[in-house]
Structure formats: structure tokens, C-alpha cells
PDB file of C-alpha atoms in Angstrom:
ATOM      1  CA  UNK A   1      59.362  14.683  54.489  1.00  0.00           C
ATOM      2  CA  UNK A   2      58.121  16.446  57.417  1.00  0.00           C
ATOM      3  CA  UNK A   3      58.929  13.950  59.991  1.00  0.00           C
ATOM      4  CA  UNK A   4      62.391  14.267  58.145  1.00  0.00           C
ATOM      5  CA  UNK A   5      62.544  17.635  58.916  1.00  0.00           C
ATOM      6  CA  UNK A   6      61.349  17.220  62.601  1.00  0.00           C
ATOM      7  CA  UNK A   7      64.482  15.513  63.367  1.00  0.00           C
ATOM      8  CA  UNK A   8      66.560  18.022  61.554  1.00  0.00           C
ATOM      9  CA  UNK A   9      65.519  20.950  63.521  1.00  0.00           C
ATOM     10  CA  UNK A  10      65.561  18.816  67.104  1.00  0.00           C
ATOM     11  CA  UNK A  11      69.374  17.796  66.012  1.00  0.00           C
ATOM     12  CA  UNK A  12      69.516  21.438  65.220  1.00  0.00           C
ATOM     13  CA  UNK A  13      68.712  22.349  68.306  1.00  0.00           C
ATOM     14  CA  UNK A  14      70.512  20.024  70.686  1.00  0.00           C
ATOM     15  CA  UNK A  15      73.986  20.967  68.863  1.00  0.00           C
ATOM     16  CA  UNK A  16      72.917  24.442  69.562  1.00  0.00           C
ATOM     17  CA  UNK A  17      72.004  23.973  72.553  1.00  0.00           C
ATOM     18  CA  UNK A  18      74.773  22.046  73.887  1.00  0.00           C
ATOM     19  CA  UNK A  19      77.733  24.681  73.942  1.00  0.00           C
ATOM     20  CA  UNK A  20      75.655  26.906  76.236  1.00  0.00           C
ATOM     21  CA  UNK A  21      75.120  24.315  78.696  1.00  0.00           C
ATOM     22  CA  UNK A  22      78.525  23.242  78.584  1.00  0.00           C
ATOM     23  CA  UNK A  23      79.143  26.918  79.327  1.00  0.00           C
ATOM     24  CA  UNK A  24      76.622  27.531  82.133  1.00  0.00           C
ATOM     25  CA  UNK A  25      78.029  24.146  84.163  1.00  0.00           C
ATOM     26  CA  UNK A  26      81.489  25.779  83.645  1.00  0.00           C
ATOM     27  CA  UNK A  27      80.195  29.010  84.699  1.00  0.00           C
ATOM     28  CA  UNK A  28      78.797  27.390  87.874  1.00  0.00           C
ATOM     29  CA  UNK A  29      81.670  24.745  88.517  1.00  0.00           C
ATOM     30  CA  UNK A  30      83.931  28.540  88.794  1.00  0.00           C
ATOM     31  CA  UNK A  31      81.362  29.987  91.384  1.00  0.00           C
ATOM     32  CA  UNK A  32      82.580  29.737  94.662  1.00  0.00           C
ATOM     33  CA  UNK A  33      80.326  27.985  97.148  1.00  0.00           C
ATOM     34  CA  UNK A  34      79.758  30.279 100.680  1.00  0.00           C
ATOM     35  CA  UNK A  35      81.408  27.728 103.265  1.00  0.00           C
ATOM     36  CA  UNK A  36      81.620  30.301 106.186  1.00  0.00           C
ATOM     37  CA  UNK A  37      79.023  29.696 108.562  1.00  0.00           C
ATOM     38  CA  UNK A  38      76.736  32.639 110.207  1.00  0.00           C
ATOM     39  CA  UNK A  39      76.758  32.488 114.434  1.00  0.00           C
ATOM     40  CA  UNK A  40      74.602  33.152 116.874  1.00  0.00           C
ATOM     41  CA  UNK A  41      76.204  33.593 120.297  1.00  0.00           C
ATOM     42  CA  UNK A  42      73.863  33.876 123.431  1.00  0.00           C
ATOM     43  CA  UNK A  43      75.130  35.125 126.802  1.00  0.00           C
ATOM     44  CA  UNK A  44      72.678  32.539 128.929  1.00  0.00           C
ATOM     45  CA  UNK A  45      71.358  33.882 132.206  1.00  0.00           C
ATOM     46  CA  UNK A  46      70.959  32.196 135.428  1.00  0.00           C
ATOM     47  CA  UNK A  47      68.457  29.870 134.392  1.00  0.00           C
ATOM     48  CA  UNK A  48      69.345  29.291 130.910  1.00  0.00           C
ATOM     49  CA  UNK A  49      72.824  27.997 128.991  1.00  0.00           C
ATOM     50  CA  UNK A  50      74.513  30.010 127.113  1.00  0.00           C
ATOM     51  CA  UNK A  51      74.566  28.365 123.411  1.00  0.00           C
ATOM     52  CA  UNK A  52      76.771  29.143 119.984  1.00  0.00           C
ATOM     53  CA  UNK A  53      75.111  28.200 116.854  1.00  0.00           C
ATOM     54  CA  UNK A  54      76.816  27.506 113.681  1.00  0.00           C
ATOM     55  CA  UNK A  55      74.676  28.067 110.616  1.00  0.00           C
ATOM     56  CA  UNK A  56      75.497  26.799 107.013  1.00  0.00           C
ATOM     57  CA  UNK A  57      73.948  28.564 104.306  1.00  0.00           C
ATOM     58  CA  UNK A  58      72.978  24.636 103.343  1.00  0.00           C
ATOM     59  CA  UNK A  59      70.951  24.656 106.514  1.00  0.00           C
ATOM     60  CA  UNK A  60      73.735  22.519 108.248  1.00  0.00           C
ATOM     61  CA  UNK A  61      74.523  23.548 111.588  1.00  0.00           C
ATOM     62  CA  UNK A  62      76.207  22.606 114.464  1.00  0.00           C
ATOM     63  CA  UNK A  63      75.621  23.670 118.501  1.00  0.00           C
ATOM     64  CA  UNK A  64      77.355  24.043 122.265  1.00  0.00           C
ATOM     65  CA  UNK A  65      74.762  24.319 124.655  1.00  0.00           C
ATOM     66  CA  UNK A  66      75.634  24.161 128.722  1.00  0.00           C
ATOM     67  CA  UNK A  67      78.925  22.900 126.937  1.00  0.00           C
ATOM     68  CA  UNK A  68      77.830  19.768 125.203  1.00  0.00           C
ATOM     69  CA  UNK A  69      78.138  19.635 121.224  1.00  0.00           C
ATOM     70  CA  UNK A  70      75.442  19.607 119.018  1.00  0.00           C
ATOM     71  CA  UNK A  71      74.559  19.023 115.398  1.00  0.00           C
ATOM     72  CA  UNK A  72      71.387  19.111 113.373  1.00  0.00           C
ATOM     73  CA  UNK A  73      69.954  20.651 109.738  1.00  0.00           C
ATOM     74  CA  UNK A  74      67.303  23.601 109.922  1.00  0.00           C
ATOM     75  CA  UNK A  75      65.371  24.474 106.663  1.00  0.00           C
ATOM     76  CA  UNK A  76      67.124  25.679 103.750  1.00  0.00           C
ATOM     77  CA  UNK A  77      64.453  28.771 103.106  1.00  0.00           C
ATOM     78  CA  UNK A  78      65.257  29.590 107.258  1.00  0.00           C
ATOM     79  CA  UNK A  79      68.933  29.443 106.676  1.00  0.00           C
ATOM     80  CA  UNK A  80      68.948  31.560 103.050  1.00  0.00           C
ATOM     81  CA  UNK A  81      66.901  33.930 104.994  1.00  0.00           C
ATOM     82  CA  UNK A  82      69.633  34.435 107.896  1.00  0.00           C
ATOM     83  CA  UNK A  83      71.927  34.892 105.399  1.00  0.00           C
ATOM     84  CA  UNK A  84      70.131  37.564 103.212  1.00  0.00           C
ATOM     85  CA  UNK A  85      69.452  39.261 106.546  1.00  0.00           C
ATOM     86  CA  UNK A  86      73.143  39.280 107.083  1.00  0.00           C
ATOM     87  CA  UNK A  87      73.829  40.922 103.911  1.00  0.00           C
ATOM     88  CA  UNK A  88      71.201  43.785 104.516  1.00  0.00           C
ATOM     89  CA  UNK A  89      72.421  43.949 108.013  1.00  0.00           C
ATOM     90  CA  UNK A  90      76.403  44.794 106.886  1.00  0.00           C
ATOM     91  CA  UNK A  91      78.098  45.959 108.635  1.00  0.00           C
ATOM     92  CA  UNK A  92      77.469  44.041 111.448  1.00  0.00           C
ATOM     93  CA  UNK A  93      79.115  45.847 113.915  1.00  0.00           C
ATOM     94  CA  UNK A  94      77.651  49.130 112.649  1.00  0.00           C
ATOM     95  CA  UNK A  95      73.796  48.054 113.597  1.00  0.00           C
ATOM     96  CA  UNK A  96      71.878  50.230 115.892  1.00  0.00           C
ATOM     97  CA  UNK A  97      71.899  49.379 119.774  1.00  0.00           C
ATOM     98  CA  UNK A  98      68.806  50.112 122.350  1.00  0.00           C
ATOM     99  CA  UNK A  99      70.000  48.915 125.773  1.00  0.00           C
ATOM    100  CA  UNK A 100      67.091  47.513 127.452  1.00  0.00           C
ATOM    101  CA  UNK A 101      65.855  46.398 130.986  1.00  0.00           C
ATOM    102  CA  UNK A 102      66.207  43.178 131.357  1.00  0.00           C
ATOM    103  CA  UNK A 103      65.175  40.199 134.278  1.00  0.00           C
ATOM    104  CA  UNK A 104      68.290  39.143 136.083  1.00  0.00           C
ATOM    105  CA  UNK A 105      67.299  35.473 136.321  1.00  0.00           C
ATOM    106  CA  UNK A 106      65.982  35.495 132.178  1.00  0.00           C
ATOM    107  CA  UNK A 107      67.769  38.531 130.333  1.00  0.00           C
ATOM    108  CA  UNK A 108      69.732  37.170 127.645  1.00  0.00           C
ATOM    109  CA  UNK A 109      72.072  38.817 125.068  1.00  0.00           C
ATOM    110  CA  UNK A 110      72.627  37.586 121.329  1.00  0.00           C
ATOM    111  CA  UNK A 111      74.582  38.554 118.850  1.00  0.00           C
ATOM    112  CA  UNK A 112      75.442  37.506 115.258  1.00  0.00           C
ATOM    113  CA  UNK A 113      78.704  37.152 113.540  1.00  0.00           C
ATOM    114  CA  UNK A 114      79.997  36.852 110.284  1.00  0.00           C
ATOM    115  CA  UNK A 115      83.294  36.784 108.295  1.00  0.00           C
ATOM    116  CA  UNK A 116      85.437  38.531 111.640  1.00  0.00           C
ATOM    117  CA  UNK A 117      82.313  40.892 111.992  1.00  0.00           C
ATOM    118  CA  UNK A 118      80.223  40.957 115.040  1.00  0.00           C
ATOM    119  CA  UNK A 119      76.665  42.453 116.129  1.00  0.00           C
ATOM    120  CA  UNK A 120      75.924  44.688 119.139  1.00  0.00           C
ATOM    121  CA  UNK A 121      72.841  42.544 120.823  1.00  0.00           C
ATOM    122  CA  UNK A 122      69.961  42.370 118.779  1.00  0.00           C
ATOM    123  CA  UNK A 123      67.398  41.392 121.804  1.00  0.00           C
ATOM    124  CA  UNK A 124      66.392  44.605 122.634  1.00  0.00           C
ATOM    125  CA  UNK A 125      63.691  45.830 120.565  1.00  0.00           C
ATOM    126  CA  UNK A 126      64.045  48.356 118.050  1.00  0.00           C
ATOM    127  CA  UNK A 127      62.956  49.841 115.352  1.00  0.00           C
ATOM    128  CA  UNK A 128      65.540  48.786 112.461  1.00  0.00           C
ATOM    129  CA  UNK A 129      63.868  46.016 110.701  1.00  0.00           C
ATOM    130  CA  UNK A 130      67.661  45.075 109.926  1.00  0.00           C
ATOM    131  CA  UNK A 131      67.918  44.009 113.706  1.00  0.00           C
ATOM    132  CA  UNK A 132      64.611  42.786 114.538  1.00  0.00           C
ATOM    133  CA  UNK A 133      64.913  40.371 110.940  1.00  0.00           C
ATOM    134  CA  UNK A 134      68.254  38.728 112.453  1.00  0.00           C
ATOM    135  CA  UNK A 135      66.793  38.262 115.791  1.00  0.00           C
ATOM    136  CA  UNK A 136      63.312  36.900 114.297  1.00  0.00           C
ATOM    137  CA  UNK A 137      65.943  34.386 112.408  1.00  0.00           C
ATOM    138  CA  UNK A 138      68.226  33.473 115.783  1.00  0.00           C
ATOM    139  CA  UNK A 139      64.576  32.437 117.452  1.00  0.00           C
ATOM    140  CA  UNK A 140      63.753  30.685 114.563  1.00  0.00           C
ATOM    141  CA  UNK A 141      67.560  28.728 114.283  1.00  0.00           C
ATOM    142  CA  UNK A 142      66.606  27.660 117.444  1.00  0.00           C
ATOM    143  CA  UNK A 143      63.592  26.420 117.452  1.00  0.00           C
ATOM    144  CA  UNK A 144      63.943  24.360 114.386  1.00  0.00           C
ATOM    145  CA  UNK A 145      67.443  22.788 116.013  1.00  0.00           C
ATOM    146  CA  UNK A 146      65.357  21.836 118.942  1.00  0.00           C
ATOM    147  CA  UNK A 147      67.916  22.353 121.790  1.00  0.00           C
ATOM    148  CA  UNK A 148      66.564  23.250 125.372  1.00  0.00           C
ATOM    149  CA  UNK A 149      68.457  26.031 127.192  1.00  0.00           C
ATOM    150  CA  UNK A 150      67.087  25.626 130.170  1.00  0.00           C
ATOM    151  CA  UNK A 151      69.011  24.487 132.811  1.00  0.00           C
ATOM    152  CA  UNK A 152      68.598  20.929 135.028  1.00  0.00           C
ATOM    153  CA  UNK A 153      69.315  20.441 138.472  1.00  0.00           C
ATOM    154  CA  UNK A 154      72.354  19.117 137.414  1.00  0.00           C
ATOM    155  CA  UNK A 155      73.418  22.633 135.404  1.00  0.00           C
ATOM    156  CA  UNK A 156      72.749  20.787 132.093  1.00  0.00           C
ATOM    157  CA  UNK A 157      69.908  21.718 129.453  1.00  0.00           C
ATOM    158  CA  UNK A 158      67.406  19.657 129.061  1.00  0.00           C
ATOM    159  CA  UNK A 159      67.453  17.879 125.737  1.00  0.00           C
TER     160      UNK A 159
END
């Protein structure tokens, strides 16, 4: 009688259960998924490319460095990171600039853009966690794509 009974209430609960996953799949089959990728644009300087990164909030991303193309996947905690920090950072164009000095033969700009909306450059230190977040996360886009800006003898990176 019992064991009877067991299967009553686990057939009990599977038909209830059932509708609300049917729902919740529905709910998340309607949800649109985020296909427009963050960027990181840096100037380059005399000794160093200039490079465009393409970020995917998967943690796909794609790369021009010294003008050669690029591809590669960075971690998907780095890449939800970037993107929170874009959200807090909105709008974009409306963060906080510091000009600072910088070496003729090193200084770099970046910037970040999203959705039409671009960043002053974030390089300079400041105070706004907002901008130092995003520029902890270009450094970080970098690093885990692995792409040398430096410049060759032949005015290609070094890969």
C-alpha cells in the first residue's frame, strides 16, 4: 500500500510539474539572446598596432591587429563581466574624461563601444570605478586573446 502510494504522489508530481517546465522553456525560447558584440578600439602608438576587438557576451571574439584578422574565445565570467561593466557604465559617451600625459613612442588611447555608443578614453586614470572597471576588462580581453601589439621590423605584431 505504501509503495502504491509512492508512485501516486511521484506521478503526481511529474504531471504537476510538467506544465511549468513546458512554460519556463517557452519563456526562455521568447528571450532574446544579446548578439551585439562590445569593442575595444586602441589608437596604437609608434611602437605598438593599433587593434579592434570584438567581444561576444559568449566569450567569442574576433581581432585586427597591425591589420591582420584575428579570432579566438576569452572566458565566459571575463566577457559577462565586460558586459555588466557596460551596463553600469551607460551612457557610454557620458563617462568622465582625465586627459593625461602620455609617452609619444607608448601612449595609447582605448575606448569602448556599444550599440552606436562610444567611450571617451578610458586609459587615463581616474577615479570613477565605472572607467577604471572597463579598462581593467580591455587589459584583461587582451591578455586572454593572446595577440602581441608590438610591432616587428617588418611593421607587423608579433604573434
Amino acid at each position: 500500500m505504501k509503495v502504491f502510494n509512492f508512485y501516486k504522489i511521484s506521478l503526481a508530481s511529474v504531471l504537476l510539474a510538467t506544465p511549468l517546465c513546458v512554460f519556463s522553456l517557452k519563456t526562455l525560447a521568447q528571450t532574446p539572446i544579446i548578439q551585439e558584440p562590445g569593442v575595444i578600439i586602441n589608437s596604437g602608438s609608434t611602437n605598438t598596432c593599433q587593434y579592434i576587438i570584438r567581444v561576444l557576451p559568449s566569450g567569442k571574439a574576433t581581432y585586427t591587429v597591425c591589420n591582420r584578422k584575428g579570432a579566438g574565445e576569452i572566458k565566459v565570467n571575463t566577457a559577462m563581466k565586460f558586459f555588466n561593466d557596460i551596463s553600469a557604465a551607460q551612457p557610454l559617451s557620458k563617462l568622465p574624461y582625465k586627459p593625461c600625459v602620455k609617452s609619444a613612442s607608448f601612449g595609447t588611447s582605448t575606448e569602448v563601444s556599444y550599440q552606436g555608443k562610444k567611450s571617451p578614453d578610458i586609459s587615463c586614470s581616474t577615479n570613477d570605478y565605472r572607467v577604471t572597471n572597463l579598462y581593467s576588462d580591455t587589459n584583461s580581453i587582451q591578455n586572454e586573446l593572446k595577440f602581441s601589439t608590438f610591432r616587428t621590423s617588418g611593421g607587423n605584431p608579433s604573434l
